[in-house]
Amino acid sequence: MQPVYKTDVFDIQSFRLRGLARLELVDLCSFCRGYSRPLDRWRCQFAQKRHRMPVTNQTASPRRQFPVDQIRSRFPALQQSGFIYFDNAAGAQIPRGVFDAVNHHLLNCNVQRGGRYEKSKQVDSSIAKARESVAILLNARDPSEVAFGMNATSFIRLMSLAIGQTLVRRNEIILTDMDHEANIATWLALAAAGARFSWWRMRDDGNLHVEDLKPLLSGRTRLVACSVTSNALGSIVDVASAARLAHEFGAELFLDCVHYGPHGPIDVRAWDCDYLVCSGYKVFSPHMGFLWGRLELLRKLPTFREDFIPDEPPGKIEAGTFVYENVAGMEAAVRYLESLGEEFLGEPRSASRRGNLLAAMHGIRDYEQTLSLEMLRVLRECGAEIYGHQQEQLLQQRVPTFLFNLKSMSPERVTERMADAGIGVRDGHMYAPRLIARLGLPFPGGAVRASLVHYNTLEEIRQFATVLHDLSQHG
């Protein structure tokens, strides 16, 4: 059957890959660095070009089942024992390709960059490849917008010091009580530089609402700092709408993307943010961090640098020597996600690396919703008090990270029993003491957090359920 075409406007923020099951000829336009096969396309509001969107009454072949068993076979740590990793919010495991990349660097080019000899040139090449790969992961316009360093916290502090030097008439910073403390305390430290602060408060549903942000904005607002996803509750914030509001008032948006990173597609263009930080070790790489910023904004910021370092990103952001082998591991982690995109679609390689990443991350989002549904069912059946989104119809607004408590039992007791059963979960304040206080929980005891990623399984949840049920019944 020949497809019938209609004209439409494509909104990248609401696009979901699952639409391919109905519109088998549809792909993202090349401007968006998504699917870019030479098909008729619809109008992309970013490219401002009119394309045709194919609509057909035929149904495409169903997508493959998420290949979790094959995925797990790529992670050496998952093959070592029966231990269940449900503490992924504190750091994820790494696939074999990442191990290989780190080992290759240490064995073959463990030298300083910038030299004229071949091994030093290999380090330069490795960093350049990693910068390009992370730029594709973020959908950045230019790899020079990506800086590497030790972790997200150090980057947030570096940026707060730089932005603190620009506070004149615009001296107000909006913070949230839902964030990791790293994205709060670093900005509060600017009080001595004349910064003033407003608070974008979390609602009782465990999320931030943009309707509550607008009254806080004014012509004096310099920056809004918030997370894409709560590291404690798993709530996903509508950051694109937050960016739109902030920009209406001439302010900038700084995003902590650490917790969202392994769970869905990052898109700095669609989100229209101004700065973003992430930690690679949450995205299946070794310990390292990276920062993205709009090139024109990074060029203007006054940052610490040695005199011989050009006042140009990314060098002006990368103070000192970072861990090169871990950056090589980050590049391999992006490649891993790309390969997952190919496998998940069960189709030939996309015409773009970004397309494969989108396929992977949308596939991960869909699979993780099945994990979230099962976790919610288990927690309810065991009588747990769940904090944050728990309605099935709101699954799109969360990732499979769950903060909970069992009645009449300390969080410490729950995590100890889980540890005895070979299950890793975490208890405490989750580095978000203001959130814990907002929930009315004791400090530092807090609550229990179970955080899953795409290599976790329904069977692991059932084993978790067995232990939790026993605890709820017998203590």
GROMACS .gro file of N, CA and C in nm, residues 34-175:
model
  426
   34GLY      N    1   1.894   1.316   1.424
   34GLY     CA    2   1.828   1.191   1.456
   34GLY      C    3   1.829   1.102   1.334
   35TYR      N    4   1.721   1.034   1.311
   35TYR     CA    5   1.711   0.947   1.195
   35TYR      C    6   1.717   1.034   1.070
   36SER      N    7   1.804   1.001   0.979
   36SER     CA    8   1.825   1.088   0.864
   36SER      C    9   1.835   1.010   0.734
   37ARG      N   10   1.761   0.901   0.724
   37ARG     CA   11   1.757   0.831   0.597
   37ARG      C   12   1.688   0.919   0.493
   38PRO      N   13   1.720   0.903   0.365
   38PRO     CA   14   1.667   0.994   0.263
   38PRO      C   15   1.521   0.967   0.233
   39LEU      N   16   1.434   0.994   0.330
   39LEU     CA   17   1.291   0.977   0.313
   39LEU      C   18   1.224   1.113   0.309
   40ASP      N   19   1.101   1.118   0.262
   40ASP     CA   20   1.023   1.239   0.277
   40ASP      C   21   1.003   1.264   0.425
   41ARG      N   22   1.014   1.389   0.466
   41ARG     CA   23   1.006   1.419   0.609
   41ARG      C   24   0.900   1.524   0.634
   42TRP      N   25   0.869   1.540   0.763
   42TRP     CA   26   0.773   1.643   0.799
   42TRP      C   27   0.844   1.773   0.828
   43ARG      N   28   0.768   1.874   0.857
   43ARG     CA   29   0.829   2.003   0.884
   43ARG      C   30   0.892   2.004   1.021
   44CYS      N   31   1.020   2.036   1.028
   44CYS     CA   32   1.091   2.045   1.156
   44CYS      C   33   1.092   2.190   1.199
   45GLN      N   34   1.038   2.220   1.316
   45GLN     CA   35   1.031   2.358   1.359
   45GLN      C   36   1.168   2.413   1.397
   46PHE      N   37   1.268   2.324   1.411
   46PHE     CA   38   1.403   2.372   1.439
   46PHE      C   39   1.471   2.413   1.308
   47ALA      N   40   1.457   2.332   1.205
   47ALA     CA   41   1.517   2.365   1.076
   47ALA      C   42   1.433   2.467   1.001
   48GLN      N   43   1.304   2.481   1.040
   48GLN     CA   44   1.211   2.570   0.972
   48GLN      C   45   1.202   2.534   0.824
   49LYS      N   46   1.198   2.405   0.798
   49LYS     CA   47   1.180   2.355   0.662
   49LYS      C   48   1.059   2.264   0.660
   50ARG      N   49   0.983   2.275   0.551
   50ARG     CA   50   0.863   2.195   0.541
   50ARG      C   51   0.895   2.061   0.477
   51HIS      N   52   0.859   1.954   0.546
   51HIS     CA   53   0.873   1.820   0.494
   51HIS      C   54   0.735   1.755   0.494
   52ARG      N   55   0.724   1.642   0.436
   52ARG     CA   56   0.598   1.569   0.439
   52ARG      C   57   0.609   1.453   0.537
   53MET      N   58   0.507   1.435   0.618
   53MET     CA   59   0.506   1.326   0.713
   53MET      C   60   0.421   1.213   0.657
   54PRO      N   61   0.479   1.095   0.637
   54PRO     CA   62   0.402   0.985   0.582
   54PRO      C   63   0.309   0.923   0.684
   55VAL      N   64   0.188   0.897   0.642
   55VAL     CA   65   0.090   0.830   0.727
   55VAL      C   66   0.039   0.709   0.650
   56THR      N   67   0.042   0.594   0.710
   56THR     CA   68   0.001   0.473   0.642
   56THR      C   69  -0.092   0.392   0.729
   57ASN      N   70  -0.179   0.319   0.668
   57ASN     CA   71  -0.269   0.233   0.744
   57ASN      C   72  -0.206   0.099   0.776
   58GLN      N   73  -0.089   0.075   0.717
   58GLN     CA   74  -0.021  -0.050   0.746
   58GLN      C   75   0.048  -0.041   0.882
   59THR      N   76   0.063  -0.153   0.946
   59THR     CA   77   0.135  -0.160   1.073
   59THR      C   78   0.272  -0.221   1.048
   60ALA      N   79   0.375  -0.155   1.097
   60ALA     CA   80   0.510  -0.206   1.079
   60ALA      C   81   0.529  -0.331   1.164
   61SER      N   82   0.634  -0.404   1.132
   61SER     CA   83   0.666  -0.522   1.211
   61SER      C   84   0.691  -0.480   1.355
   62PRO      N   85   0.644  -0.558   1.453
   62PRO     CA   86   0.664  -0.520   1.592
   62PRO      C   87   0.812  -0.516   1.627
   63ARG      N   88   0.847  -0.424   1.719
   63ARG     CA   89   0.986  -0.411   1.758
   63ARG      C   90   1.028  -0.530   1.842
   64ARG      N   91   1.158  -0.555   1.838
   64ARG     CA   92   1.211  -0.667   1.914
   64ARG      C   93   1.190  -0.646   2.063
   65GLN      N   94   1.178  -0.756   2.132
   65GLN     CA   95   1.174  -0.749   2.278
   65GLN      C   96   1.308  -0.695   2.327
   66PHE      N   97   1.302  -0.615   2.433
   66PHE     CA   98   1.426  -0.555   2.484
   66PHE      C   99   1.525  -0.666   2.520
   67PRO      N  100   1.646  -0.663   2.465
   67PRO     CA  101   1.740  -0.775   2.479
   67PRO      C  102   1.820  -0.772   2.609
   68VAL      N  103   1.752  -0.778   2.722
   68VAL     CA  104   1.820  -0.758   2.850
   68VAL      C  105   1.922  -0.867   2.879
   69ASP      N  106   1.896  -0.991   2.838
   69ASP     CA  107   1.994  -1.098   2.863
   69ASP      C  108   2.123  -1.073   2.787
   70GLN      N  109   2.111  -1.032   2.660
   70GLN     CA  110   2.232  -1.002   2.582
   70GLN      C  111   2.305  -0.881   2.640
   71ILE      N  112   2.229  -0.785   2.686
   71ILE     CA  113   2.290  -0.667   2.746
   71ILE      C  114   2.368  -0.705   2.872
   72ARG      N  115   2.309  -0.785   2.957
   72ARG     CA  116   2.376  -0.824   3.081
   72ARG      C  117   2.506  -0.900   3.054
   73SER      N  118   2.509  -0.973   2.945
   73SER     CA  119   2.630  -1.049   2.913
   73SER      C  120   2.748  -0.958   2.879
   74ARG      N  121   2.722  -0.833   2.851
   74ARG     CA  122   2.829  -0.738   2.819
   74ARG      C  123   2.891  -0.675   2.944
   75PHE      N  124   2.829  -0.696   3.059
   75PHE     CA  125   2.875  -0.633   3.183
   75PHE      C  126   2.945  -0.737   3.270
   76PRO      N  127   3.078  -0.734   3.276
   76PRO     CA  128   3.152  -0.835   3.352
   76PRO      C  129   3.107  -0.846   3.497
   77ALA      N  130   3.076  -0.734   3.562
   77ALA     CA  131   3.037  -0.738   3.703
   77ALA      C  132   2.909  -0.818   3.723
   78LEU      N  133   2.822  -0.819   3.624
   78LEU     CA  134   2.696  -0.892   3.637
   78LEU      C  135   2.714  -1.041   3.620
   79GLN      N  136   2.833  -1.082   3.572
   79GLN     CA  137   2.861  -1.224   3.554
   79GLN      C  138   2.939  -1.283   3.671
   80GLN      N  139   2.985  -1.200   3.763
   80GLN     CA  140   3.073  -1.244   3.871
   80GLN      C  141   2.999  -1.323   3.978
   81SER      N  142   2.877  -1.281   4.010
   81SER     CA  143   2.804  -1.344   4.120
   81SER      C  144   2.656  -1.315   4.103
   82GLY      N  145   2.578  -1.355   4.198
   82GLY     CA  146   2.435  -1.329   4.193
   82GLY      C  147   2.395  -1.199   4.259
   83PHE      N  148   2.492  -1.113   4.288
   83PHE     CA  149   2.461  -0.986   4.355
   83PHE      C  150   2.369  -0.902   4.267
   84ILE      N  151   2.271  -0.837   4.329
   84ILE     CA  152   2.175  -0.755   4.257
   84ILE      C  153   2.207  -0.608   4.281
   85TYR      N  154   2.238  -0.537   4.174
   85TYR     CA  155   2.275  -0.396   4.182
   85TYR      C  156   2.150  -0.309   4.170
   86PHE      N  157   2.098  -0.269   4.285
   86PHE     CA  158   1.985  -0.177   4.289
   86PHE      C  159   2.027  -0.045   4.351
   87ASP      N  160   2.155  -0.010   4.338
   87ASP     CA  161   2.206   0.117   4.388
   87ASP      C  162   2.275   0.192   4.274
   88ASN      N  163   2.215   0.185   4.157
   88ASN     CA  164   2.277   0.243   4.038
   88ASN      C  165   2.279   0.394   4.038
   89ALA      N  166   2.194   0.458   4.118
   89ALA     CA  167   2.197   0.603   4.129
   89ALA      C  168   2.329   0.651   4.190
   90ALA      N  169   2.396   0.563   4.261
   90ALA     CA  170   2.526   0.597   4.320
   90ALA      C  171   2.641   0.564   4.225
   91GLY      N  172   2.611   0.503   4.112
   91GLY     CA  173   2.712   0.465   4.014
   91GLY      C  174   2.676   0.333   3.948
   92ALA      N  175   2.680   0.332   3.815
   92ALA     CA  176   2.641   0.213   3.740
   92ALA      C  177   2.762   0.126   3.708
   93GLN      N  178   2.737   0.001   3.670
   93GLN     CA  179   2.841  -0.090   3.626
   93GLN      C  180   2.883  -0.053   3.483
   94ILE      N  181   2.995  -0.108   3.438
   94ILE     CA  182   3.046  -0.070   3.306
   94ILE      C  183   3.056  -0.192   3.215
   95PRO      N  184   3.028  -0.173   3.086
   95PRO     CA  185   3.037  -0.285   2.991
   95PRO      C  186   3.181  -0.317   2.955
   96ARG      N  187   3.200  -0.434   2.897
   96ARG     CA  188   3.333  -0.483   2.862
   96ARG      C  189   3.409  -0.384   2.775
   97GLY      N  190   3.340  -0.321   2.679
   97GLY     CA  191   3.408  -0.227   2.591
   97GLY      C  192   3.469  -0.110   2.665
   98VAL      N  193   3.410  -0.070   2.775
   98VAL     CA  194   3.465   0.039   2.855
   98VAL      C  195   3.592  -0.008   2.927
   99PHE      N  196   3.587  -0.129   2.985
   99PHE     CA  197   3.708  -0.187   3.043
   99PHE      C  198   3.821  -0.189   2.941
  100ASP      N  199   3.790  -0.236   2.821
  100ASP     CA  200   3.892  -0.250   2.717
  100ASP      C  201   3.952  -0.114   2.680
  101ALA      N  202   3.867  -0.011   2.673
  101ALA     CA  203   3.916   0.122   2.636
  101ALA      C  204   4.009   0.178   2.743
  102VAL      N  205   3.971   0.161   2.870
  102VAL     CA  206   4.056   0.208   2.980
  102VAL      C  207   4.189   0.133   2.980
  103ASN      N  208   4.181   0.001   2.968
  103ASN     CA  209   4.304  -0.080   2.969
  103ASN      C  210   4.394  -0.046   2.851
  104HIS      N  211   4.332  -0.025   2.734
  104HIS     CA  212   4.412   0.009   2.615
  104HIS      C  213   4.489   0.139   2.637
  105HIS      N  214   4.422   0.238   2.696
  105HIS     CA  215   4.491   0.364   2.722
  105HIS      C  216   4.609   0.344   2.818
  106LEU      N  217   4.584   0.273   2.928
  106LEU     CA  218   4.690   0.257   3.029
  106LEU      C  219   4.807   0.174   2.976
  107LEU      N  220   4.778   0.080   2.888
  107LEU     CA  221   4.884  -0.007   2.835
  107LEU      C  222   4.960   0.056   2.720
  108ASN      N  223   4.892   0.139   2.640
  108ASN     CA  224   4.952   0.183   2.515
  108ASN      C  225   4.985   0.331   2.507
  109CYS      N  226   4.917   0.415   2.584
  109CYS     CA  227   4.945   0.559   2.572
  109CYS      C  228   4.921   0.631   2.704
  110ASN      N  229   4.974   0.578   2.811
  110ASN     CA  230   4.960   0.638   2.943
  110ASN      C  231   5.064   0.748   2.961
  111VAL      N  232   5.049   0.854   2.881
  111VAL     CA  233   5.142   0.966   2.880
  111VAL      C  234   5.062   1.096   2.879
  112GLN      N  235   5.133   1.209   2.890
  112GLN     CA  236   5.067   1.339   2.887
  112GLN      C  237   5.036   1.379   2.743
  113ARG      N  238   4.925   1.449   2.726
  113ARG     CA  239   4.890   1.496   2.592
  113ARG      C  240   4.975   1.616   2.553
  114GLY      N  241   4.966   1.654   2.425
  114GLY     CA  242   5.034   1.776   2.380
  114GLY      C  243   5.177   1.757   2.337
  115GLY      N  244   5.226   1.633   2.334
  115GLY     CA  245   5.364   1.610   2.291
  115GLY      C  246   5.372   1.586   2.140
  116ARG      N  247   5.495   1.584   2.088
  116ARG     CA  248   5.514   1.563   1.944
  116ARG      C  249   5.533   1.417   1.908
  117TYR      N  250   5.546   1.330   2.008
  117TYR     CA  251   5.568   1.189   1.980
  117TYR      C  252   5.435   1.116   1.967
  118GLU      N  253   5.438   0.998   1.907
  118GLU     CA  254   5.317   0.930   1.863
  118GLU      C  255   5.223   0.897   1.979
  119LYS      N  256   5.275   0.847   2.089
  119LYS     CA  257   5.187   0.807   2.199
  119LYS      C  258   5.113   0.927   2.258
  120SER      N  259   5.178   1.042   2.263
  120SER     CA  260   5.111   1.162   2.310
  120SER      C  261   5.004   1.207   2.212
  121LYS      N  262   5.032   1.192   2.085
  121LYS     CA  263   4.932   1.225   1.983
  121LYS      C  264   4.811   1.133   1.994
  122GLN      N  265   4.833   1.009   2.035
  122GLN     CA  266   4.721   0.916   2.055
  122GLN      C  267   4.629   0.965   2.167
  123VAL      N  268   4.689   1.025   2.271
  123VAL     CA  269   4.606   1.080   2.379
  123VAL      C  270   4.523   1.197   2.327
  124ASP      N  271   4.587   1.285   2.249
  124ASP     CA  272   4.512   1.397   2.189
  124ASP      C  273   4.395   1.346   2.107
  125SER      N  274   4.421   1.242   2.028
  125SER     CA  275   4.317   1.185   1.943
  125SER      C  276   4.205   1.123   2.026
  126SER      N  277   4.243   1.053   2.134
  126SER     CA  278   4.144   0.989   2.221
  126SER      C  279   4.052   1.093   2.285
  127ILE      N  280   4.109   1.204   2.331
  127ILE     CA  281   4.028   1.310   2.393
  127ILE      C  282   3.935   1.372   2.290
  128ALA      N  283   3.987   1.396   2.170
  128ALA     CA  284   3.904   1.456   2.065
  128ALA      C  285   3.787   1.365   2.029
  129LYS      N  286   3.812   1.234   2.020
  129LYS     CA  287   3.704   1.140   1.989
  129LYS      C  288   3.600   1.139   2.100
  130ALA      N  289   3.646   1.142   2.224
  130ALA     CA  290   3.553   1.142   2.336
  130ALA      C  291   3.470   1.269   2.338
  131ARG      N  292   3.532   1.381   2.307
  131ARG     CA  293   3.459   1.508   2.305
  131ARG      C  294   3.350   1.506   2.197
  132GLU      N  295   3.384   1.450   2.083
  132GLU     CA  296   3.285   1.440   1.975
  132GLU      C  297   3.172   1.346   2.015
  133SER      N  298   3.205   1.232   2.077
  133SER     CA  299   3.102   1.136   2.116
  133SER      C  300   3.008   1.193   2.221
  134VAL      N  301   3.062   1.261   2.321
  134VAL     CA  302   2.977   1.320   2.424
  134VAL      C  303   2.891   1.432   2.364
  135ALA      N  304   2.947   1.507   2.269
  135ALA     CA  305   2.869   1.610   2.201
  135ALA      C  306   2.749   1.549   2.129
  136ILE      N  307   2.769   1.433   2.067
  136ILE     CA  308   2.659   1.364   2.000
  136ILE      C  309   2.558   1.313   2.102
  137LEU      N  310   2.608   1.260   2.214
  137LEU     CA  311   2.518   1.214   2.321
  137LEU      C  312   2.427   1.326   2.369
  138LEU      N  313   2.481   1.448   2.376
  138LEU     CA  314   2.406   1.564   2.427
  138LEU      C  315   2.329   1.637   2.319
  139ASN      N  316   2.357   1.604   2.192
  139ASN     CA  317   2.306   1.679   2.077
  139ASN      C  318   2.358   1.822   2.079
  140ALA      N  319   2.485   1.837   2.114
  140ALA     CA  320   2.549   1.968   2.114
  140ALA      C  321   2.580   2.012   1.971
  141ARG      N  322   2.592   2.141   1.952
  141ARG     CA  323   2.622   2.194   1.819
  141ARG      C  324   2.770   2.186   1.785
  142ASP      N  325   2.854   2.187   1.888
  142ASP     CA  326   2.998   2.195   1.865
  142ASP      C  327   3.068   2.116   1.975
  143PRO      N  328   3.160   2.025   1.941
  143PRO     CA  329   3.233   1.951   2.046
  143PRO      C  330   3.309   2.041   2.143
  144SER      N  331   3.343   2.164   2.099
  144SER     CA  332   3.414   2.256   2.188
  144SER      C  333   3.328   2.302   2.304
  145GLU      N  334   3.197   2.274   2.298
  145GLU     CA  335   3.108   2.308   2.409
  145GLU      C  336   3.117   2.208   2.523
  146VAL      N  337   3.193   2.100   2.505
  146VAL     CA  338   3.203   1.992   2.604
  146VAL      C  339   3.339   1.998   2.673
  147ALA      N  340   3.336   2.004   2.807
  147ALA     CA  341   3.459   2.004   2.887
  147ALA      C  342   3.462   1.881   2.976
  148PHE      N  343   3.581   1.825   2.997
  148PHE     CA  344   3.598   1.707   3.082
  148PHE      C  345   3.663   1.745   3.214
  149GLY      N  346   3.626   1.670   3.319
  149GLY     CA  347   3.683   1.694   3.451
  149GLY      C  348   3.659   1.577   3.544
  150MET      N  349   3.666   1.603   3.674
  150MET     CA  350   3.661   1.496   3.773
  150MET      C  351   3.520   1.450   3.803
  151ASN      N  352   3.425   1.543   3.815
  151ASN     CA  353   3.287   1.506   3.851
  151ASN      C  354   3.196   1.626   3.831
  152ALA      N  355   3.067   1.605   3.846
  152ALA     CA  356   2.970   1.713   3.826
  152ALA      C  357   2.983   1.820   3.933
  153THR      N  358   3.006   1.779   4.058
  153THR     CA  359   3.013   1.877   4.167
  153THR      C  360   3.122   1.979   4.144
  154SER      N  361   3.240   1.935   4.104
  154SER     CA  362   3.350   2.028   4.081
  154SER      C  363   3.318   2.122   3.966
  155PHE      N  364   3.247   2.074   3.865
  155PHE     CA  365   3.208   2.161   3.755
  155PHE      C  366   3.104   2.263   3.799
  156ILE      N  367   3.009   2.222   3.883
  156ILE     CA  368   2.909   2.319   3.930
  156ILE      C  369   2.977   2.430   4.010
  157ARG      N  370   3.074   2.391   4.094
  157ARG     CA  371   3.145   2.493   4.172
  157ARG      C  372   3.227   2.583   4.081
  158LEU      N  373   3.291   2.527   3.980
  158LEU     CA  374   3.367   2.609   3.887
  158LEU      C  375   3.276   2.710   3.819
  159MET      N  376   3.157   2.664   3.779
  159MET     CA  377   3.064   2.754   3.711
  159MET      C  378   3.006   2.858   3.807
  160SER      N  379   2.983   2.818   3.931
  160SER     CA  380   2.930   2.917   4.027
  160SER      C  381   3.033   3.026   4.053
  161LEU      N  382   3.159   2.990   4.061
  161LEU     CA  383   3.264   3.091   4.079
  161LEU      C  384   3.271   3.186   3.960
  162ALA      N  385   3.255   3.130   3.840
  162ALA     CA  386   3.260   3.214   3.720
  162ALA      C  387   3.138   3.304   3.711
  163ILE      N  388   3.019   3.248   3.729
  163ILE     CA  389   2.897   3.327   3.720
  163ILE      C  390   2.890   3.429   3.833
  164GLY      N  391   2.946   3.393   3.950
  164GLY     CA  392   2.947   3.485   4.062
  164GLY      C  393   3.020   3.615   4.032
  165GLN      N  394   3.116   3.610   3.939
  165GLN     CA  395   3.189   3.731   3.902
  165GLN      C  396   3.110   3.820   3.806
  166THR      N  397   2.997   3.772   3.757
  166THR     CA  398   2.917   3.849   3.662
  166THR      C  399   2.792   3.909   3.725
  167LEU      N  400   2.775   3.891   3.856
  167LEU     CA  401   2.654   3.940   3.924
  167LEU      C  402   2.662   4.091   3.944
  168VAL      N  403   2.576   4.162   3.873
  168VAL     CA  404   2.569   4.307   3.891
  168VAL      C  405   2.422   4.341   3.918
  169ARG      N  406   2.351   4.388   3.815
  169ARG     CA  407   2.208   4.414   3.835
  169ARG      C  408   2.131   4.284   3.848
  170ARG      N  409   2.167   4.188   3.764
  170ARG     CA  410   2.104   4.056   3.775
  170ARG      C  411   2.181   3.974   3.879
  171ASN      N  412   2.131   3.971   3.998
  171ASN     CA  413   2.203   3.902   4.105
  171ASN      C  414   2.118   3.798   4.177
  172GLU      N  415   2.002   3.763   4.118
  172GLU     CA  416   1.915   3.666   4.183
  172GLU      C  417   1.929   3.528   4.117
  173ILE      N  418   1.939   3.428   4.201
  173ILE     CA  419   1.952   3.289   4.155
  173ILE      C  420   1.837   3.209   4.214
  174ILE      N  421   1.770   3.132   4.129
  174ILE     CA  422   1.658   3.049   4.174
  174ILE      C  423   1.706   2.906   4.191
  175LEU      N  424   1.686   2.852   4.311
  175LEU     CA  425   1.726   2.715   4.345
  175LEU      C  426   1.602   2.634   4.378
   0.00000   0.00000   0.00000
